[in-house]
Coordinates of C-alpha atoms (C1' of nucleotides) in Angstrom, one line a residue:
Chain A
M531 CA 11.9 -13.7 24.6
R532 CA 9.3 -13.4 27.3
V533 CA 6.0 -12.1 26.2
S534 CA 5.7 -10.3 29.5
K535 CA 8.7 -8.3 28.6
L536 CA 8.1 -8.0 24.8
F537 CA 7.1 -4.6 23.5
M538 CA 4.0 -6.0 21.7
P539 CA 1.0 -3.7 22.0
T540 CA -1.5 -5.7 20.1
L541 CA -4.8 -4.2 19.2
R542 CA -8.2 -5.8 19.8
E543 CA -10.1 -3.6 17.5
V544 CA -9.4 -2.8 13.9
P545 CA -7.9 0.7 13.5
S546 CA -10.2 2.8 11.4
E547 CA -7.3 4.0 9.2
A548 CA -6.7 0.6 7.8
E549 CA -8.7 -0.8 5.0
T550 CA -6.8 -3.8 3.7
V551 CA -6.2 -7.0 5.6
S552 CA -2.4 -6.7 5.7
H553 CA -2.5 -3.1 6.9
Q554 CA -5.0 -4.0 9.6
L555 CA -3.1 -7.0 10.8
M556 CA 0.3 -5.2 10.7
L557 CA -1.2 -2.6 13.0
R558 CA -3.1 -5.1 15.2
A559 CA -0.2 -7.5 15.6
A560 CA 2.0 -4.7 16.7
L561 CA 4.4 -4.9 13.7
I562 CA 4.2 -1.2 12.7
R563 CA 2.8 2.1 13.9
K564 CA 2.1 5.1 11.6
L565 CA 4.1 8.3 12.0
A566 CA 2.7 10.2 9.1
S567 CA 0.9 9.4 5.8
G568 CA 3.1 6.8 4.1
V569 CA 5.7 6.8 7.0
Y570 CA 5.9 4.0 9.4
N571 CA 7.8 2.9 12.5
F572 CA 8.6 -0.8 12.9
L573 CA 8.1 -2.4 16.3
P574 CA 10.1 -5.4 17.5
L575 CA 8.0 -8.1 15.8
G576 CA 7.8 -6.1 12.6
L577 CA 11.5 -5.5 12.5
R578 CA 12.3 -9.2 13.1
V579 CA 10.2 -10.1 10.1
L580 CA 11.8 -7.4 8.0
R581 CA 15.2 -8.7 8.9
K582 CA 14.1 -12.3 8.0
I583 CA 13.0 -11.2 4.6
E584 CA 16.3 -9.3 4.1
E585 CA 18.2 -12.3 5.1
V586 CA 16.5 -14.5 2.6
V587 CA 17.2 -11.9 -0.1
R588 CA 20.8 -11.6 1.0
Q589 CA 21.4 -15.4 0.9
E590 CA 20.0 -15.8 -2.6
M591 CA 21.8 -12.7 -4.0
N592 CA 25.1 -13.9 -2.6
R593 CA 24.4 -17.4 -3.9
E594 CA 24.3 -15.9 -7.4
G595 CA 27.6 -14.1 -6.8
A596 CA 26.2 -10.6 -6.1
Q597 CA 28.1 -8.5 -3.5
E598 CA 26.5 -6.3 -0.9
I599 CA 27.5 -2.7 -0.4
L600 CA 25.7 0.2 1.2
C601 CA 25.2 3.6 -0.3
S602 CA 24.1 6.8 1.3
A603 CA 20.5 7.7 1.2
L604 CA 21.5 11.3 1.1
L605 CA 22.6 12.1 -2.5
P606 CA 24.0 15.2 -4.1
S607 CA 22.1 16.6 -7.1
E608 CA 25.0 16.6 -9.5
L609 CA 24.7 12.9 -10.5
W610 CA 21.0 13.3 -11.1
K611 CA 21.5 16.3 -13.2
E612 CA 24.1 14.5 -15.2
S613 CA 21.6 11.7 -16.0
G614 CA 18.8 14.1 -16.5
R615 CA 16.6 12.6 -13.8
W616 CA 16.7 15.5 -11.4
E617 CA 13.9 17.0 -13.5
V618 CA 12.3 13.7 -14.6
F619 CA 11.6 12.6 -11.1
G620 CA 10.3 16.0 -10.2
P621 CA 8.1 16.3 -7.2
E622 CA 8.4 12.6 -6.4
M623 CA 11.9 13.2 -5.1
F624 CA 12.4 14.5 -1.6
K625 CA 14.8 17.4 -2.2
L626 CA 16.7 19.3 0.3
I627 CA 19.3 22.0 0.6
D628 CA 22.3 22.0 2.9
R629 CA 23.7 25.0 4.9
N630 CA 25.8 25.9 1.9
D631 CA 22.9 26.0 -0.4
R632 CA 23.9 22.8 -2.2
E633 CA 21.0 20.6 -3.4
F634 CA 20.5 17.1 -2.2
C635 CA 17.8 14.5 -2.4
L636 CA 16.9 11.5 -0.4
G637 CA 17.5 8.6 -2.8
P638 CA 14.4 7.3 -4.6
T639 CA 16.6 4.7 -6.4
H640 CA 20.3 4.4 -7.1
E641 CA 21.2 3.9 -10.7
E642 CA 23.3 7.0 -10.9
I643 CA 25.1 6.3 -7.7
F644 CA 26.1 2.8 -8.7
T645 CA 27.0 3.9 -12.1
D646 CA 29.2 6.6 -10.6
I647 CA 30.9 4.1 -8.3
I648 CA 31.6 1.8 -11.2
R649 CA 32.9 4.4 -13.6
N650 CA 35.4 5.6 -11.1
E651 CA 36.8 2.1 -10.4
I652 CA 36.2 -0.1 -13.5
K653 CA 38.4 0.4 -16.5
S654 CA 38.9 -3.1 -18.1
Y655 CA 36.7 -5.9 -19.4
K656 CA 38.6 -8.0 -16.9
D657 CA 36.8 -6.4 -14.0
M658 CA 33.4 -7.7 -15.2
P659 CA 30.9 -9.2 -14.9
L660 CA 30.1 -7.6 -11.6
N661 CA 26.9 -7.5 -9.6
L662 CA 26.6 -5.1 -6.7
Y663 CA 23.5 -4.7 -4.4
Q664 CA 22.4 -3.0 -1.3
I665 CA 19.5 -3.3 1.1
Q666 CA 18.6 0.3 1.9
T667 CA 16.0 2.8 2.7
K668 CA 14.5 4.7 -0.3
Y669 CA 12.4 7.8 -0.3
R670 CA 9.7 8.7 -2.7
D671 CA 7.2 11.5 -2.2
E672 CA 4.3 9.4 -3.6
R673 CA 1.3 11.3 -4.7
R674 CA -0.8 8.9 -2.9
P675 CA 0.6 6.6 -0.3
R676 CA -1.6 3.5 0.0
F677 CA -2.5 0.5 2.1
G678 CA 0.0 1.1 4.9
V679 CA 3.4 -0.3 4.0
M680 CA 2.3 -1.4 0.5
R681 CA 3.0 2.0 -1.0
S682 CA 4.8 4.1 1.5
R683 CA 7.1 7.2 1.1
E684 CA 9.9 5.6 3.0
F685 CA 10.6 2.0 2.3
I686 CA 13.4 -0.6 2.3
M687 CA 14.5 -1.9 -1.1
K688 CA 17.0 -4.3 -2.2
D689 CA 18.5 -2.9 -5.4
A690 CA 21.1 -4.6 -7.4
Y691 CA 23.0 -3.5 -10.5
S692 CA 24.9 -5.7 -12.9
F693 CA 27.7 -4.6 -15.1
D694 CA 28.7 -6.5 -18.2
T695 CA 30.9 -6.2 -21.3
S696 CA 28.4 -7.7 -23.7
W697 CA 24.7 -8.2 -24.3
E698 CA 25.1 -11.9 -23.9
G699 CA 26.7 -11.2 -20.5
L700 CA 23.8 -9.0 -19.6
D701 CA 21.4 -11.9 -20.5
E702 CA 23.4 -14.1 -18.2
S703 CA 23.4 -11.6 -15.3
F704 CA 19.7 -11.1 -15.9
N705 CA 19.0 -14.8 -15.8
K706 CA 20.9 -15.2 -12.6
M707 CA 18.7 -12.6 -10.9
Y708 CA 15.6 -14.2 -12.4
R709 CA 16.6 -17.4 -10.7
A710 CA 17.4 -15.7 -7.4
Y711 CA 14.1 -13.9 -7.4
N712 CA 12.2 -17.1 -7.9
K713 CA 13.9 -18.7 -5.0
I714 CA 13.5 -15.6 -2.8
F715 CA 9.7 -15.4 -3.3
E716 CA 9.3 -19.1 -3.0
R717 CA 11.1 -19.1 0.3
C718 CA 8.8 -16.2 1.4
G719 CA 5.9 -18.5 0.9
L720 CA 4.3 -16.4 -1.8
D721 CA 2.1 -17.4 -4.7
F722 CA 3.7 -15.3 -7.4
K723 CA 4.4 -15.2 -11.1
A724 CA 7.1 -13.5 -13.2
V725 CA 5.4 -11.5 -15.9
E726 CA 6.6 -9.4 -18.8
A727 CA 6.6 -5.8 -18.1
D728 CA 7.1 -2.5 -19.8
T729 CA 10.5 -0.9 -19.3
G730 CA 8.9 2.5 -18.7
A731 CA 10.9 5.6 -18.1
M732 CA 13.8 3.4 -17.0
G733 CA 14.5 2.5 -20.6
G734 CA 16.2 -0.6 -21.7
T735 CA 15.4 -3.7 -23.6
G736 CA 13.6 -6.1 -21.4
S737 CA 12.0 -6.4 -18.0
M738 CA 10.0 -8.7 -15.8
E739 CA 7.9 -8.0 -12.8
F740 CA 7.4 -10.5 -10.0
M741 CA 3.7 -10.3 -9.2
V742 CA 1.9 -11.6 -6.1
K743 CA -1.7 -12.4 -7.0
S744 CA -3.9 -10.2 -4.8
D745 CA -7.1 -8.3 -5.3
I746 CA -5.5 -5.2 -3.6
G747 CA -2.7 -5.2 -6.1
E748 CA -2.2 -2.0 -8.1
A749 CA -1.2 -3.7 -11.3
E750 CA -3.3 -5.7 -13.7
V751 CA -1.8 -8.8 -15.0
V752 CA -2.8 -10.8 -18.1
F753 CA -2.6 -14.6 -17.9
C754 CA -3.1 -17.0 -20.7
T755 CA -5.3 -20.0 -19.8
S756 CA -3.6 -22.3 -22.2
C757 CA 0.1 -21.3 -22.4
D758 CA 2.5 -19.8 -19.9
Y759 CA 2.2 -16.2 -21.1
A760 CA 1.8 -13.6 -18.4
A761 CA 2.3 -9.9 -18.7
N762 CA 1.4 -6.6 -17.2
V763 CA -1.6 -5.1 -19.1
E764 CA 0.6 -2.1 -19.7
K765 CA 2.8 -4.3 -21.8
A766 CA 0.4 -6.9 -23.3
P767 CA -0.1 -6.2 -27.0
T768 CA -3.3 -6.4 -28.9
F769 CA -3.3 -7.0 -32.6
E770 CA -5.0 -5.6 -35.6
A771 CA -8.2 -7.7 -36.0
E772 CA -10.0 -8.4 -39.3
I773 CA -12.4 -5.7 -40.5
L774 CA -15.2 -5.8 -37.8
S775 CA -18.1 -5.1 -40.1
S776 CA -18.6 -5.5 -43.8
E777 CA -21.2 -2.8 -44.1
D778 CA -20.7 0.0 -46.6
M779 CA -19.6 3.4 -45.6
K780 CA -22.6 5.6 -45.1
N781 CA -22.8 9.3 -45.5
I782 CA -21.4 11.3 -42.7
E783 CA -24.0 13.2 -40.7
K784 CA -24.1 15.7 -37.8
V785 CA -26.6 14.9 -35.1
E786 CA -27.7 17.1 -32.2
T787 CA -26.8 15.5 -28.9
P788 CA -27.6 18.1 -26.2
N789 CA -25.9 17.3 -22.9
V790 CA -25.0 13.8 -24.0
R791 CA -21.3 13.4 -23.3
T792 CA -20.2 10.2 -21.8
I793 CA -20.2 6.9 -23.6
E794 CA -22.9 5.6 -21.3
E795 CA -25.2 8.5 -22.1
L796 CA -24.4 8.2 -25.8
V797 CA -25.3 4.5 -25.8
K798 CA -28.6 5.3 -24.4
F799 CA -29.2 8.3 -26.6
F800 CA -28.4 6.4 -29.8
N801 CA -29.9 3.2 -28.5
T802 CA -26.9 1.2 -29.7
T803 CA -23.8 -0.5 -28.2
S804 CA -20.6 1.1 -27.1
E805 CA -18.6 -0.6 -29.9
K806 CA -20.2 1.7 -32.3
F807 CA -18.5 4.7 -30.7
A808 CA -15.0 6.0 -30.9
K809 CA -13.9 8.1 -28.0
T810 CA -11.3 10.8 -28.6
L811 CA -9.2 11.6 -25.5
I812 CA -7.0 14.6 -25.3
Y813 CA -3.6 14.5 -23.6
K814 CA -0.7 16.7 -23.0
A815 CA 2.6 15.1 -24.0
D816 CA 5.6 17.2 -23.1
D817 CA 4.9 20.4 -25.0
K818 CA 2.5 18.8 -27.5
V819 CA -1.2 18.2 -27.4
V820 CA -2.3 14.8 -28.7
A821 CA -5.5 13.0 -29.2
V822 CA -6.0 9.2 -28.9
M823 CA -8.9 7.4 -30.4
V824 CA -10.1 4.0 -29.0
R825 CA -13.4 2.2 -29.3
G826 CA -16.0 3.3 -26.8
D827 CA -15.8 0.2 -24.7
R828 CA -12.0 0.2 -24.6
D829 CA -9.4 1.9 -22.3
V830 CA -6.5 3.9 -23.6
N831 CA -3.2 2.2 -22.7
E832 CA -1.1 5.2 -21.7
T833 CA 2.1 3.2 -21.6
K834 CA 1.7 2.3 -25.3
V835 CA 0.9 5.9 -26.2
I836 CA 3.9 7.1 -24.3
N837 CA 6.1 4.6 -26.0
Q838 CA 4.8 5.7 -29.4
L839 CA 5.3 9.4 -28.7
K840 CA 8.6 8.9 -26.8
C841 CA 7.6 11.6 -24.4
I842 CA 8.5 12.1 -20.7
N843 CA 5.5 14.0 -19.3
F844 CA 2.1 12.7 -20.1
E845 CA -1.2 13.6 -18.6
M846 CA -4.9 14.1 -19.5
A847 CA -5.4 17.6 -20.9
D848 CA -7.3 20.1 -18.7
A849 CA -10.7 21.3 -19.8
E850 CA -9.3 24.6 -21.1
T851 CA -6.9 22.8 -23.5
V852 CA -9.7 20.5 -24.6
K853 CA -11.8 23.5 -25.4
R854 CA -8.9 25.1 -27.3
V855 CA -8.2 22.1 -29.6
T856 CA -11.8 21.0 -30.1
G857 CA -13.6 24.3 -30.0
A858 CA -16.2 22.5 -27.8
D859 CA -16.9 21.7 -24.2
V860 CA -15.4 18.5 -22.8
G861 CA -17.4 15.5 -24.1
F862 CA -17.7 16.4 -27.7
A863 CA -14.1 15.8 -29.0
G864 CA -13.8 14.0 -32.3
P865 CA -11.2 13.4 -34.9
I866 CA -12.6 15.6 -37.7
G867 CA -11.2 19.1 -37.6
I868 CA -9.4 18.7 -34.3
K869 CA -6.4 20.9 -33.8
V870 CA -3.8 18.6 -32.2
D871 CA -0.2 17.9 -32.9
E872 CA -0.7 14.2 -33.2
L873 CA -3.8 12.0 -33.7
L874 CA -3.3 8.4 -32.6
I875 CA -5.9 5.8 -33.8
D876 CA -6.3 2.4 -32.4
Y877 CA -6.5 -0.5 -34.9
E878 CA -10.1 -1.2 -33.9
V879 CA -11.2 2.4 -34.8
K880 CA -9.5 2.1 -38.1
N881 CA -11.3 -1.1 -38.8
T882 CA -14.8 -0.3 -37.7
K883 CA -17.2 1.3 -40.2
N884 CA -19.6 4.1 -39.6
M885 CA -18.6 5.1 -36.1
I886 CA -20.2 7.7 -33.9
V887 CA -17.7 10.4 -32.8
G888 CA -17.7 13.8 -31.3
A889 CA -18.3 16.7 -33.6
N890 CA -15.9 19.2 -31.9
E891 CA -18.9 21.3 -31.4
T892 CA -20.8 21.5 -28.1
G893 CA -24.0 19.5 -28.3
Y894 CA -23.2 17.6 -31.5
H895 CA -21.9 14.2 -32.6
I896 CA -21.1 12.8 -36.0
I897 CA -22.4 9.5 -37.2
N898 CA -21.0 7.3 -39.9
A899 CA -17.5 8.6 -39.5
N900 CA -14.9 6.4 -41.3
F901 CA -11.2 6.2 -41.0
G902 CA -9.4 7.1 -44.2
R903 CA -12.3 8.9 -45.7
D904 CA -13.2 11.3 -42.9
F905 CA -10.1 11.3 -40.7
N906 CA -6.5 10.1 -40.6
G907 CA -3.8 9.6 -38.1
I908 CA -1.1 7.3 -36.7
V909 CA -2.6 3.8 -36.5
G910 CA -1.4 1.4 -33.9
D911 CA -2.1 -0.5 -30.7
F912 CA -3.1 2.0 -28.2
R913 CA -5.6 0.2 -26.0
N914 CA -5.6 -2.1 -23.0
I915 CA -6.0 -5.8 -23.6
T916 CA -9.2 -7.0 -22.1
Q917 CA -11.2 -10.1 -21.3
G918 CA -12.2 -11.6 -24.6
D919 CA -8.9 -10.7 -26.4
R920 CA -6.7 -13.5 -27.5
C921 CA -3.3 -14.4 -25.9
P922 CA -0.6 -12.5 -27.7
K923 CA 1.6 -15.6 -27.7
C924 CA -0.6 -18.6 -28.5
G925 CA -4.0 -17.1 -29.3
G926 CA -5.7 -18.8 -26.4
S927 CA -8.1 -17.1 -24.1
I928 CA -6.9 -14.9 -21.3
T929 CA -7.8 -13.8 -17.8
I930 CA -6.9 -10.6 -16.1
N931 CA -6.0 -10.5 -12.4
R932 CA -4.6 -8.0 -10.0
G933 CA -1.1 -8.3 -8.6
I934 CA 1.2 -6.7 -6.2
E935 CA 4.6 -6.0 -7.8
V936 CA 7.2 -7.2 -5.3
G937 CA 10.1 -7.4 -7.6
H938 CA 11.3 -6.0 -10.9
I939 CA 14.2 -7.0 -13.0
F940 CA 15.5 -4.8 -15.9
K941 CA 17.9 -5.0 -18.7
L942 CA 19.0 -1.4 -18.7
G943 CA 21.6 -1.6 -21.4
T944 CA 23.7 1.5 -21.9
K945 CA 21.2 4.1 -21.0
Y946 CA 23.1 5.3 -17.9
S947 CA 26.6 4.3 -18.8
E948 CA 26.4 6.4 -22.0
K949 CA 24.9 9.4 -20.3
M950 CA 27.4 9.2 -17.4
N951 CA 30.3 8.1 -19.4
A952 CA 30.9 4.7 -17.7
T953 CA 33.1 2.9 -20.1
F954 CA 35.6 0.1 -20.2
V955 CA 38.4 -1.0 -22.5
D956 CA 37.7 -4.3 -24.3
E957 CA 40.2 -7.0 -25.5
K958 CA 40.9 -5.0 -28.6
G959 CA 41.7 -1.8 -26.6
E960 CA 38.4 -0.2 -27.7
Q961 CA 36.5 2.1 -25.3
K962 CA 32.9 0.9 -24.8
P963 CA 30.0 1.7 -22.6
I964 CA 29.3 -0.7 -19.8
I965 CA 26.1 -2.8 -20.2
M966 CA 23.9 -2.6 -17.2
G967 CA 21.0 -4.3 -15.6
C968 CA 19.0 -3.3 -12.4
Y969 CA 17.0 -5.5 -10.1
G970 CA 14.7 -4.4 -7.3
I971 CA 12.8 -6.0 -4.5
G972 CA 10.4 -4.0 -2.2
I973 CA 11.1 -5.6 1.2
N974 CA 8.2 -3.9 3.1
R975 CA 5.8 -4.6 0.4
T976 CA 6.9 -8.2 0.3
M977 CA 6.0 -8.4 4.0
A978 CA 2.6 -7.0 3.3
A979 CA 2.1 -9.3 0.4
I980 CA 3.0 -12.3 2.5
I981 CA 0.3 -11.3 5.0
E982 CA -2.3 -10.7 2.3
Q983 CA -1.7 -14.3 1.2
N984 CA -1.2 -15.9 4.6
H985 CA -3.9 -15.0 7.2
D986 CA -7.2 -16.1 8.5
E987 CA -9.9 -14.4 10.6
K988 CA -7.7 -14.8 13.7
G989 CA -4.7 -13.1 12.3
I990 CA -1.4 -13.6 10.5
I991 CA -0.1 -17.1 9.6
W992 CA 3.7 -16.6 9.0
P993 CA 5.5 -19.1 6.9
I994 CA 8.2 -20.6 9.2
S995 CA 11.0 -19.1 7.0
I996 CA 10.2 -15.5 7.9
A997 CA 8.2 -15.8 11.2
P998 CA 9.5 -13.4 13.9
Y999 CA 9.6 -16.4 16.3
K1000 CA 9.1 -20.0 15.3
V1001 CA 7.6 -21.3 18.5
I1002 CA 5.4 -19.9 21.3
V1003 CA 5.2 -21.8 24.6
V1004 CA 1.9 -21.1 26.4
P1005 CA 1.6 -22.1 30.1
V1006 CA -2.2 -22.0 30.5
A1007 CA -2.3 -21.2 34.2
M1008 CA 0.6 -19.1 35.7
K1009 CA -0.6 -20.2 39.1
D1010 CA 0.2 -23.8 38.4
D1011 CA 3.8 -24.2 39.4
E1012 CA 4.3 -27.4 37.5
Q1013 CA 2.9 -25.9 34.2
V1014 CA 5.2 -22.9 34.6
K1015 CA 8.2 -25.0 35.4
V1016 CA 7.8 -27.3 32.4
A1017 CA 7.0 -24.4 30.1
E1018 CA 10.2 -22.7 31.2
E1019 CA 12.2 -25.8 30.6
I1020 CA 10.8 -26.2 27.1
Y1021 CA 11.4 -22.5 26.4
N1022 CA 15.0 -22.6 27.6
K1023 CA 15.9 -25.8 25.8
L1024 CA 14.4 -24.7 22.5
N1025 CA 16.3 -21.4 22.7
D1026 CA 19.5 -23.3 23.6
M1027 CA 18.9 -25.4 20.5
G1028 CA 18.8 -22.2 18.4
V1029 CA 15.1 -22.2 17.8
E1030 CA 13.7 -18.7 18.3
T1031 CA 11.0 -19.2 20.9
L1032 CA 8.6 -17.1 22.9
I1033 CA 7.1 -17.9 26.2
D1034 CA 3.8 -16.3 27.1
D1035 CA 4.5 -15.8 30.8
R1036 CA 1.9 -13.1 31.3
D1037 CA -0.7 -13.6 34.0
E1038 CA -3.5 -13.6 31.5
R1039 CA -6.4 -15.9 30.8
A1040 CA -5.7 -18.7 28.3
G1041 CA -8.0 -17.1 25.8
V1042 CA -6.1 -13.9 25.7
K1043 CA -2.8 -15.8 25.1
F1044 CA -4.2 -18.0 22.4
N1045 CA -5.7 -15.0 20.6
D1046 CA -2.5 -13.0 20.7
A1047 CA -0.5 -16.1 19.6
D1048 CA -2.9 -16.5 16.6
L1049 CA -2.9 -12.7 15.9
I1050 CA 0.9 -12.5 15.6
G1051 CA 1.1 -15.7 13.7
I1052 CA 3.7 -17.8 15.4
P1053 CA 3.9 -21.0 13.4
I1054 CA 4.2 -23.5 16.3
R1055 CA 2.4 -23.3 19.6
I1056 CA 3.2 -25.5 22.5
T1057 CA 0.5 -25.4 25.2
V1058 CA 1.4 -26.6 28.7
G1059 CA -1.8 -27.3 30.5
K1060 CA -3.5 -29.8 32.9
K1061 CA -2.2 -32.8 31.0
I1062 CA 1.3 -32.0 32.2
K1063 CA 0.5 -34.3 35.2
D1064 CA 0.9 -37.1 32.7
G1065 CA 3.9 -35.5 31.0
I1066 CA 1.8 -34.4 28.0
V1067 CA 1.7 -31.0 26.3
E1068 CA -0.2 -29.9 23.2
F1069 CA 1.5 -29.2 19.9
K1070 CA -0.4 -27.1 17.4
L1071 CA 0.5 -25.5 14.1
R1072 CA -0.9 -22.1 13.3
N1073 CA -1.9 -23.2 9.8
S1074 CA -3.9 -26.2 11.1
S1075 CA -6.7 -26.7 13.6
E1076 CA -5.3 -30.0 14.7
V1077 CA -4.1 -30.2 18.3
I1078 CA -1.7 -33.1 19.0
D1079 CA -0.9 -34.4 22.5
I1080 CA 2.7 -35.1 22.8
K1081 CA 5.2 -36.1 25.5
V1082 CA 7.4 -33.4 26.7
E1083 CA 10.6 -35.2 25.8
D1084 CA 9.3 -35.7 22.2
I1085 CA 8.8 -32.0 21.5
Y1086 CA 12.2 -31.1 20.5
N1087 CA 12.5 -33.5 17.7
R1088 CA 9.0 -32.6 16.6
V1089 CA 9.9 -28.9 16.4
L1090 CA 13.0 -29.6 14.4
E1091 CA 11.1 -31.8 12.0
V1092 CA 8.5 -29.2 11.3
I1093 CA 11.1 -26.5 10.8
K1094 CA 13.1 -28.7 8.5
E1095 CA 10.1 -29.6 6.4
N1096 CA 9.2 -26.0 6.0
I1097 CA 12.6 -24.4 5.3
K1098 CA 14.5 -25.6 2.3
Chain R
rC964 C1' -3.7 17.2 -8.4
rG965 C1' -9.4 16.2 -9.0
rG966 C1' -13.7 13.8 -6.4
rG967 C1' -15.6 11.7 -1.7
rG968 C1' -15.2 11.0 3.6
rU969 C1' -13.4 11.5 8.7
rG970 C1' -11.1 14.4 12.9
rU971 C1' -14.6 13.9 20.3
rA972 C1' -10.1 9.6 26.2
rG973 C1' -4.9 4.7 24.2
rC974 C1' -8.6 2.0 20.5
rA975 C1' -13.7 1.7 18.3
rC976 C1' -17.6 5.0 18.3
rA977 C1' -22.3 8.1 20.2
rG978 C1' -23.3 13.1 21.1
rG979 C1' -31.9 15.8 17.0
rU980 C1' -33.3 21.6 16.5
rG981 C1' -26.6 25.6 20.5
rG982 C1' -27.0 25.3 27.4
rU983 C1' -20.2 23.6 29.9
rA984 C1' -19.2 15.8 27.0
rG985 C1' -20.7 10.2 27.1
rU986 C1' -20.6 4.4 25.9
rG987 C1' -17.8 -0.2 25.1
rC988 C1' -12.9 -2.0 25.2
rA989 C1' -8.1 -0.7 27.3
rU990 C1' -5.6 1.3 32.1
rA991 C1' -5.1 1.4 37.9
rU992 C1' -6.9 -0.7 42.7
rG993 C1' -9.8 -4.5 45.4
rG994 C1' -12.5 -9.0 45.0
rU995 C1' -14.6 -13.3 42.5
rU996 C1' -12.9 -16.2 38.3
rC997 C1' -9.2 -19.0 35.2
rG998 C1' -8.2 -23.9 28.3
rG999 C1' -10.3 -19.3 23.2
rG1000 C1' -10.2 -11.7 24.0
rA1001 C1' -14.2 -13.1 32.2
rC1002 C1' -17.4 -10.6 36.0
rC1003 C1' -18.5 -7.0 40.0
rA1004 C1' -17.0 -2.5 42.4
rU1005 C1' -14.1 1.9 42.5
rA1006 C1' -10.8 5.3 40.1
rG1007 C1' -7.9 8.1 36.7
rG1008 C1' -7.9 9.8 31.9
rG1009 C1' -10.6 15.1 27.2
rC1010 C1' -7.1 22.8 24.3
rC1011 C1' -14.2 17.9 21.0
rG1012 C1' -7.7 18.7 15.0
rC1013 C1' -6.2 24.1 14.8
rA1014 C1' -7.5 29.5 14.0
rG1015 C1' -11.0 33.0 13.4
rG1016 C1' -16.3 34.5 13.5
rU1017 C1' -21.7 34.5 15.0
rU1018 C1' -24.0 34.2 20.0
rC1019 C1' -25.4 35.8 26.7
rA1020 C1' -23.6 30.7 25.5
rA1021 C1' -20.3 26.6 20.2
rG1022 C1' -18.4 19.5 20.2
rU1023 C1' -22.9 21.4 17.7
rC1024 C1' -23.8 27.1 13.3
rC1025 C1' -20.4 30.1 9.6
rU1026 C1' -15.4 30.9 7.3
rG1027 C1' -10.5 29.5 6.8
rU1028 C1' -6.8 26.0 7.7
rC1029 C1' -4.2 21.4 8.8
rA1030 C1' -4.1 16.2 9.2
rC1031 C1' -5.7 11.4 8.0
rC1032 C1' -8.5 7.7 4.9
rC1033 C1' -10.9 6.0 0.2
rC1034 C1' -11.6 6.4 -5.4
rG1035 C1' -9.3 8.4 -9.6
rA1036 C1' -5.0 10.5 -12.0
rC1037 C1' 0.2 9.4 -11.4
rC1038 C1' 4.3 6.1 -10.3
rA1039 C1' 12.3 2.5 -11.8

RNA sequence: CGGGGUGUAGCACAGGUGGUAGUGCAUAUGGUUCGGGACCAUAGGGCCGCAGGUUCAAGUCCUGUCACCCCGACCA
């Protein structure tokens, strides 16, 4: 492709709408343009990269025996009502109505559809195992689209679904996908880690997320510094520690604390540390109101609470509800005399003596409150693991980093097959539910993650495996006939060899061409300049500052070598 | 959905106390340049997000509304 003809409107300045590096560079390098919040168009270079990533995914999925199909993105409501998720997804689903008043949605995911396909066609254990996948556009009306393509409302996802006759078979299908995912993200040049994850509303028995380490990641991941344990903080358990203080229970006492509400204010007011406090947070869980107690310096782990309550809807209670159950303004909730359906108490609160809690009376707190004597409830692990906690696996010390979730693999089990009656007949002639797994990769997000991890101040540094073009030939002076002639020769020959190559034949100054080449991140640059008189051109890799003089005739092997080294 | 912020030329932004809109980059033309985003000259380009209101007069003040961004909440 000739750069003079390429639709590549690069931007010199950083668009003000973009905050993160990948978002800025995707805009600047003319990969994408925004249409609406969380909705993007892909320009030629962006599309090429997207297709490259898809191709890597496709190859590795096929290698593990998965078969590609393509479902519609426009889905009738019936299947969703059957599984119960028409309501569960709620406002996150783009719903629409056809001219005959029938309800549809734009697919946010496809468990129901794949289950439906299978139940209509598969009747016997002989038809399994089976793994079907698609690479297709998904729609989710996110509450808050973020960081460009990182969290958008329309995005491309590879979703695969496995169907097995036994739990052992599911394990095998799952392991195949685990293997495929590792290869895929390796080939994409990502520094990533597979971590244990919560199964969430999807249900099921096990799941792993593939996390790319990045400060802009929306997930927090726990890593053990001494063993291989890694998990989403949502998932990572904390354990009941020994009694934290041996002091005796003191007498309970009500203390006036006018306008002192937050833990910070309380710490100042009582002149103590936040470990001495227990905060009581009020939530609405489906039709119940529940309170959760954790130590003042801890965060409630909502996933753990949801799993305990087995509820679907879960949110912080509004001020009015708080008033109703506590009888006080927000900021004075406590366990004693609170009118909630459930009171959940974290281990640490149970094991700390003489805590300071809200009095359920505006302007008052209670000191020397003790579990068992003064209040009771369901005790368990309801807080986030934090720095200073021990590794759940080996007891070593942990670190917590942010990560971008680029892939997620799930053992679904029979959740959907039972609800939707997807069964098969086994060897003994018995009817059984099909055992399922599901496996997703966010293609657009993977693209953004690659840029987050592969860039410098000049622009993107694409790994060769997914670069939109592998080589860019830059004739320095378009007025120099010899430079142009040789550049054209190199360009034509490389393309004939099957190497995707650009030639920057624009009548621009060298600086402009170099800067654009760096911005769009082409891995190999061949500069044809003055030294062409001696049959020499320059060979430069985007990820290195080294410029090598090389004879024209040696270029071709050199390019092939570099490509071979970088693509397994 | 709560909190904060921004809407002025393709992009980035400036426009005290109201007086009919500007800068840089980009674009077009001519010239000089030509190996890391050149310089000079000239030119084009604006429902100042939208709708009301106050006023002789609104980019500027008031009200409403929409869009976008950020934090939080939320999210297979």
